[in-house]
Short mmCIF file of C-alpha atoms in Angstrom, two decimals:
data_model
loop_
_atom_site.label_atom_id
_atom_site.label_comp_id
_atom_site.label_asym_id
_atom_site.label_seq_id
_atom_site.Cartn_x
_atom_site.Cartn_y
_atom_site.Cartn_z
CA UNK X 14 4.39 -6.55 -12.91
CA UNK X 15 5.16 -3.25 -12.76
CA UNK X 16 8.08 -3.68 -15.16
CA UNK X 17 5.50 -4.92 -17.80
CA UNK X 18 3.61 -2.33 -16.93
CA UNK X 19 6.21 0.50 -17.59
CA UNK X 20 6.77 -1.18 -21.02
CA UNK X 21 3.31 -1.44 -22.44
CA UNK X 22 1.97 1.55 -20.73
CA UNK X 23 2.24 5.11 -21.82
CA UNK X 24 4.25 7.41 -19.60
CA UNK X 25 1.52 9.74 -19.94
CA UNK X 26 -1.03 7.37 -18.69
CA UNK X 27 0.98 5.78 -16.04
CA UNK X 28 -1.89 7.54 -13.01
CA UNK X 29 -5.03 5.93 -14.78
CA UNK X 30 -3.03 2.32 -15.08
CA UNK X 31 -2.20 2.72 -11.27
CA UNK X 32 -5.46 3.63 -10.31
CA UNK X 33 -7.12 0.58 -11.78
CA UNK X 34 -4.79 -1.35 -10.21
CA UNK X 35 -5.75 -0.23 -7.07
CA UNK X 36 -9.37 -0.34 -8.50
CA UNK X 37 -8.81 -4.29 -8.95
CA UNK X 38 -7.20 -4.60 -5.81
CA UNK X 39 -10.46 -3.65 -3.56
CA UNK X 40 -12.55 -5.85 -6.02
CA UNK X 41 -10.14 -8.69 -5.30
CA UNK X 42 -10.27 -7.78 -1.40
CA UNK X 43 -13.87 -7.00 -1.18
CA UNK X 44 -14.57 -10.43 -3.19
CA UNK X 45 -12.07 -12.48 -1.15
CA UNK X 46 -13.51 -11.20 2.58
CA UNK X 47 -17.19 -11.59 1.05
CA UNK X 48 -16.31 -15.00 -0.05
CA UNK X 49 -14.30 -16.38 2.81
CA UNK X 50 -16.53 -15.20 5.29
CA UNK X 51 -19.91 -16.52 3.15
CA UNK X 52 -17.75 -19.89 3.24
CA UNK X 53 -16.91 -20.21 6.72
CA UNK X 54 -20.40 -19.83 7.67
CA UNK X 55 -22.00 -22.13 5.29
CA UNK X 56 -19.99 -24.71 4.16
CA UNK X 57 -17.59 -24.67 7.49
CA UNK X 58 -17.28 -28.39 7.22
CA UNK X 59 -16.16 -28.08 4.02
CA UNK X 60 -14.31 -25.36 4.29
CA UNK X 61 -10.34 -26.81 4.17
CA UNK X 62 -11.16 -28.40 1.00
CA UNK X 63 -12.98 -25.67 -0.74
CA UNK X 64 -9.92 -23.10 -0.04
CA UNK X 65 -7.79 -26.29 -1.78
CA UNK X 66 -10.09 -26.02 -4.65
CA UNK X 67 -9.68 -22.63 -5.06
CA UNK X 68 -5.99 -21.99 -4.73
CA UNK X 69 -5.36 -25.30 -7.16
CA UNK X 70 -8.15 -23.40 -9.52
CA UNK X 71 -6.16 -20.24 -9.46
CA UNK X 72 -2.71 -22.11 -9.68
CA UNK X 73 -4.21 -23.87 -12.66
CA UNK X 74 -5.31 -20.60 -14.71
CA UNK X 75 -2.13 -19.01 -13.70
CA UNK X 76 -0.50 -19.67 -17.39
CA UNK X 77 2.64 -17.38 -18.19
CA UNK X 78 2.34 -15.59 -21.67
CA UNK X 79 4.57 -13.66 -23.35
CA UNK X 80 3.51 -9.75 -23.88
CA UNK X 81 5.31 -8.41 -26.89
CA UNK X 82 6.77 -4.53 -25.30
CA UNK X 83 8.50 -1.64 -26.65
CA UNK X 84 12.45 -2.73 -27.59
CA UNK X 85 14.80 -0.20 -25.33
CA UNK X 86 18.55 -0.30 -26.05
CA UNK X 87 19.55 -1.85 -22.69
CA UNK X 88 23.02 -1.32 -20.92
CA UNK X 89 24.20 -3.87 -18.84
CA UNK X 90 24.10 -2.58 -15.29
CA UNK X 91 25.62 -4.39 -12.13
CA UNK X 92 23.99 -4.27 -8.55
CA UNK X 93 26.43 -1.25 -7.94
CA UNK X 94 24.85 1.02 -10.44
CA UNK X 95 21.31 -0.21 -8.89
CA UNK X 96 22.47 0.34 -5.04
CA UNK X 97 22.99 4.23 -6.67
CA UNK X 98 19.31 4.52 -7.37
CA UNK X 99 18.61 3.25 -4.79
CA UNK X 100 20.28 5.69 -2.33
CA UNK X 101 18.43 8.34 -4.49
CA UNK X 102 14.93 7.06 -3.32
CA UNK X 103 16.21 6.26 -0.06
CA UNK X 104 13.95 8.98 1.57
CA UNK X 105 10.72 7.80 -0.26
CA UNK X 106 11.63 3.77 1.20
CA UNK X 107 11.76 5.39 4.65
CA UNK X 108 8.53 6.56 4.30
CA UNK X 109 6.57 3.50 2.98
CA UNK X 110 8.43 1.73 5.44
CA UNK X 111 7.15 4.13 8.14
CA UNK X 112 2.95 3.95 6.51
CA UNK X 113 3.58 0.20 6.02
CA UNK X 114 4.97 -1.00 9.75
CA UNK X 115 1.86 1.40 11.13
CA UNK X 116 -0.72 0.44 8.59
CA UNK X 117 -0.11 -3.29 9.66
CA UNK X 118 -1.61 -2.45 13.29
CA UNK X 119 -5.02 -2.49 11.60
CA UNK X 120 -4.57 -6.06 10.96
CA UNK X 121 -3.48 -6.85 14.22
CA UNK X 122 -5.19 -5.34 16.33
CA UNK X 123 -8.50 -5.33 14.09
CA UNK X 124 -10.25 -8.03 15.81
CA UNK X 125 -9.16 -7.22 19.39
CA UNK X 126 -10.40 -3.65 19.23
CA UNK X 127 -14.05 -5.19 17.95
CA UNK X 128 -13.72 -8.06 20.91
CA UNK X 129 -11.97 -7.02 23.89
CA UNK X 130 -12.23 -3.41 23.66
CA UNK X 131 -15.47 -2.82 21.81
CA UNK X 132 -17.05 -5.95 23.31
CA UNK X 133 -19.06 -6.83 19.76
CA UNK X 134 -19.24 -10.00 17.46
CA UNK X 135 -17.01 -10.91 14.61
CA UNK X 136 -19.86 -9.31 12.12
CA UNK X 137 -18.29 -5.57 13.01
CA UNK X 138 -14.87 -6.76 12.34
CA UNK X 139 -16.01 -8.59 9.15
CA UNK X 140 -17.49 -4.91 7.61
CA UNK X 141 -14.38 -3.31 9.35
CA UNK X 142 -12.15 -4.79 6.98
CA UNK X 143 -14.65 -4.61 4.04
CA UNK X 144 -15.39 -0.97 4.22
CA UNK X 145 -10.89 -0.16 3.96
CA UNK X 146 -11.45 -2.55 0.72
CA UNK X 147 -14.11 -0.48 -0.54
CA UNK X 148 -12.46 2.52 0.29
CA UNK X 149 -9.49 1.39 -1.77
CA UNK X 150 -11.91 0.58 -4.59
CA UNK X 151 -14.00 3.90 -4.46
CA UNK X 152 -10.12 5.63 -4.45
CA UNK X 153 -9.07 3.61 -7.56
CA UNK X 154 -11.82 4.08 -8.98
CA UNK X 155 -11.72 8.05 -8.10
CA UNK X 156 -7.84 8.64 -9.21
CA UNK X 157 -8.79 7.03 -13.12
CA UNK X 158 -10.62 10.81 -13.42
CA UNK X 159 -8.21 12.80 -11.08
CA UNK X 160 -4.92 10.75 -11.12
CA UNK X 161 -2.96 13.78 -12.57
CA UNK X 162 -3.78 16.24 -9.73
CA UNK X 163 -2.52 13.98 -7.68
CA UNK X 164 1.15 13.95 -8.18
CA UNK X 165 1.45 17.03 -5.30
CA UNK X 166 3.27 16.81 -2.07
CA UNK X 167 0.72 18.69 -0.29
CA UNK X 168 -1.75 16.25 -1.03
CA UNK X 169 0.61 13.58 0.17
CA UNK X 170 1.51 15.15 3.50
CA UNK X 171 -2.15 16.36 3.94
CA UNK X 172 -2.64 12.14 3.18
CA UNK X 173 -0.66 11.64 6.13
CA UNK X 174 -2.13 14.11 8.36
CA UNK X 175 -5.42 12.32 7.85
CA UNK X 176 -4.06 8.94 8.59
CA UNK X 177 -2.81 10.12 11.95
CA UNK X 178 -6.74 11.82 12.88
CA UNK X 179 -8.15 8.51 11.57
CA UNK X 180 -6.15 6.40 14.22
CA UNK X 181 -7.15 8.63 16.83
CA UNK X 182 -10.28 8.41 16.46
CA UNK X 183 -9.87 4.20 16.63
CA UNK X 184 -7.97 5.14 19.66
CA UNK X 185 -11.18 7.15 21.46
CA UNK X 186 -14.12 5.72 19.93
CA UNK X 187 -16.15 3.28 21.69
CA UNK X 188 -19.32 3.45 18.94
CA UNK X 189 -18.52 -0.22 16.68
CA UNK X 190 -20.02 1.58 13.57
CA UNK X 191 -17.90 4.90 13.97
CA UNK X 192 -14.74 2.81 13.70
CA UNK X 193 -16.46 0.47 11.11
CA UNK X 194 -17.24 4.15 8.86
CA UNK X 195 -13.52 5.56 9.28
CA UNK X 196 -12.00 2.84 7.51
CA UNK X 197 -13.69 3.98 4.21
CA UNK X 198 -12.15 7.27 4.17
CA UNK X 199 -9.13 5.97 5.29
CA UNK X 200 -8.53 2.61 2.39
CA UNK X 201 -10.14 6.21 -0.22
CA UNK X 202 -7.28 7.91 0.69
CA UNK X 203 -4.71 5.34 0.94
CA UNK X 204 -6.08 4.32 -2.53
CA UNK X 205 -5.29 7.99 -3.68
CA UNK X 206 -1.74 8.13 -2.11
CA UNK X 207 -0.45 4.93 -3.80
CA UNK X 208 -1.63 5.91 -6.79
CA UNK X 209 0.42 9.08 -7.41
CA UNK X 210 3.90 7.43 -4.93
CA UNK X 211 3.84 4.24 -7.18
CA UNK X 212 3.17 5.81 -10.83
CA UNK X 213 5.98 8.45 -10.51
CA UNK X 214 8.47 5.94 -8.82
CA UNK X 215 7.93 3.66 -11.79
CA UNK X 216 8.26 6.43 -14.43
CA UNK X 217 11.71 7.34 -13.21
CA UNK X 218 13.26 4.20 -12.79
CA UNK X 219 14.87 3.36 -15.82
CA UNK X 220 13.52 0.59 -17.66
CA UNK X 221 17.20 -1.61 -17.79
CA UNK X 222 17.24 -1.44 -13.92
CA UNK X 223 13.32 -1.43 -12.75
CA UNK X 224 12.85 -4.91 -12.28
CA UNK X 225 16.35 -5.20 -9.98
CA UNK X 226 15.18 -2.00 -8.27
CA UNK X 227 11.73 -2.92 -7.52
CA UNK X 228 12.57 -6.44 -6.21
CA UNK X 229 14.81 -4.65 -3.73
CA UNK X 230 11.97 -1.97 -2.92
CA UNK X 231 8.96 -4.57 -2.52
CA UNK X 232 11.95 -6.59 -0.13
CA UNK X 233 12.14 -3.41 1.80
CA UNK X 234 8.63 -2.06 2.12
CA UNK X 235 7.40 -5.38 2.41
CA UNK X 236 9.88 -6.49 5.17
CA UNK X 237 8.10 -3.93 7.54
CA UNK X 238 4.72 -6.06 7.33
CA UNK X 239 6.02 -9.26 9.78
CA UNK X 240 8.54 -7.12 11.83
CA UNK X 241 5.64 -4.55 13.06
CA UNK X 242 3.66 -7.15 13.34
CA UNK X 243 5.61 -8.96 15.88
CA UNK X 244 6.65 -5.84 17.20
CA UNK X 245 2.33 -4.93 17.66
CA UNK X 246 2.18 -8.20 19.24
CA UNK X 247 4.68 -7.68 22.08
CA UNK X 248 3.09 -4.11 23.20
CA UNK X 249 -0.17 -5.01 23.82
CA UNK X 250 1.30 -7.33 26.52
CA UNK X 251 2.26 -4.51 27.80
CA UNK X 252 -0.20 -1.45 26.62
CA UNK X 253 -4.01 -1.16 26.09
CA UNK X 254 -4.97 -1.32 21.74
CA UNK X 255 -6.21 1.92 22.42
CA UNK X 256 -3.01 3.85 23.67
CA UNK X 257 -1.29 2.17 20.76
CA UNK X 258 -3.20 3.84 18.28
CA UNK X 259 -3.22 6.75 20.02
CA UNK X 260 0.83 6.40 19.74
CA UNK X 261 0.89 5.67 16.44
CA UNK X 262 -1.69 8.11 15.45
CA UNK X 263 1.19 11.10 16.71
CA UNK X 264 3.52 8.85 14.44
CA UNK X 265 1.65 9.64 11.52
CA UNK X 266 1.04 13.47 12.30
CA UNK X 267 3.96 13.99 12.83
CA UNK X 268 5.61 12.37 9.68
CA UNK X 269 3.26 15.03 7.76
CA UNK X 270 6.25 17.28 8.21
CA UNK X 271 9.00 15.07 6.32
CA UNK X 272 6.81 13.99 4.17
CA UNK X 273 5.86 16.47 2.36
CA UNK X 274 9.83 17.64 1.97
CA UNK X 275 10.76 14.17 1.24
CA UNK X 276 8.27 13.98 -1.42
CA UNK X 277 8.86 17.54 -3.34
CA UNK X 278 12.33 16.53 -3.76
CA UNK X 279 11.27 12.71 -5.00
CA UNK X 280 8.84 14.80 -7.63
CA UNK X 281 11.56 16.29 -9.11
CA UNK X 282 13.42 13.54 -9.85
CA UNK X 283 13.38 12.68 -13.60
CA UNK X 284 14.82 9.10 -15.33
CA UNK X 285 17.21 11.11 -16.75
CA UNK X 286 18.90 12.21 -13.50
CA UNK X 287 18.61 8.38 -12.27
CA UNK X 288 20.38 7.70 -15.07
CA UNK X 289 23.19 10.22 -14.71
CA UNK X 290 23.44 9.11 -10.96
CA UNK X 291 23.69 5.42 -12.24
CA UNK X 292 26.00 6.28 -14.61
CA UNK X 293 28.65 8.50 -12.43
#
């Protein structure tokens, strides 16, 4: 996708195109949870066979078409030359990796904070999860007008900072609608710090390599999803969901620092320079 994207899509504009992606990702979220949830209620008898309907629906639209993009002279590059850029972004992986494994906590421990901790009914943990969507919409929507004042390490770092005082106050709060209200700040700002990470990552990879290089990156960012997961599952054997967050609210504090290092150097990064490492 985002090789299509890099092809059709001035350089220029590469911020606005991310931000509506983002945009379309919290309607698709917001829709989905709506929808589901409606679904389950309702039509809970009939609800294996609608979710049939729906995915053979989806499968059935899902046509492939061509899209006619810019021609590039194209050099043949082996998995050597992509391993190089690779290395180069190394820092920036480490990072997502980092957001990614801790993000996924939400997800785990989502309904057990609402539940066990909270002691409320699935309706909390329902707008829980709908108010990080619309976050993520309100963000997308946001970075189309400000998606070039994004592309600043202290924003990013700042992004991070924020993440970390959003988890602690899941940690400490015992009020279902405080925790329900922080996630919209938190998907708004998540929104705006994909927005800026994924547009200048795709604007430096060059276009011969960026479909080889992002399989590699989704494999490693997305890897972090089922391992944290398990990971989650195993310490709240052993620790409360609150002193979890708490932890992993220090974790994202304190990867502020790096951050915003890691990410000045990532911002000065140009294709060119990919390509010279690449080529050396």
């Amino acid at each position: 996708f985002f090789t299509l994207m890099k092809d059709i899509v001035n350089p220029s504009s590469m911020g606005r195109g991310m931000s509506l992606v983002e945009a379309g990702r919290g309607i698709s979220e917001i829709a989905g949870i709506a929808l589901g949830g409606a679904s389950i209620i309702l039509l809970s008898d009939k609800f294996i066979p609608l979710i049939v309907l729906v995915s053979a629906t989806s499968a059935a639209f899902g046509i492939p078409s061509i899209e006619r993009g810019r021609k590039t002279a194209q050099k043949k590059y082996g998995f050597s030359h992509i391993f190089k850029a690779i290395k180069i972004i190394l820092p920036f992986l480490l990072i997502g990796l980092l957001i990614n494994g801790l993000f996924v906590s939400i997800e785990v421990y989502a309904s057990g904070l609402f539940y066990k901790v909270l002691n409320v009914g699935p309706s909390y943990y329902t707008l829980f999860m709908l108010c990080f969507s619309a976050g993520g919409l309100a963000g997308g929507l946001l970075g189309v007008r400000i998606s070039k004042r994004l592309e600043n390490p202290a924003f990013i770092a700042s992004a991070m900072a924020f993440f970390g005082l959003s988890f602690l106050v899941l940690s400490v709060s015992r009020v279902p609608y405080g925790d329900v209200l922080v996630m919209v700040p938190l998907g708004m700002v998540n929104s705006l710090t994909n927005i800026p990470l994924m547009s200048y990552l795709v604007k430096i990879i060059p276009n011969e390599v960026l479909g080889r290089v992002n399989s590699v990156t989704t494999m490693f960012l997305a890897s972090a999803s089922p391992v944290m997961a398990v990971v989650y599952g195993l310490l709240s054997r052993v620790f409360p969901i609150p002193t979890i967050l708490l932890l992993i609210a220090g974790l994202l504090a304190i990867s502020s620092v790096p951050t915003y290092i890691t990410i000045k150097k990532l911002f000065k990064l140009t294709e060119s320079s990919i390509k010279a490492a690449m080529d050396s």
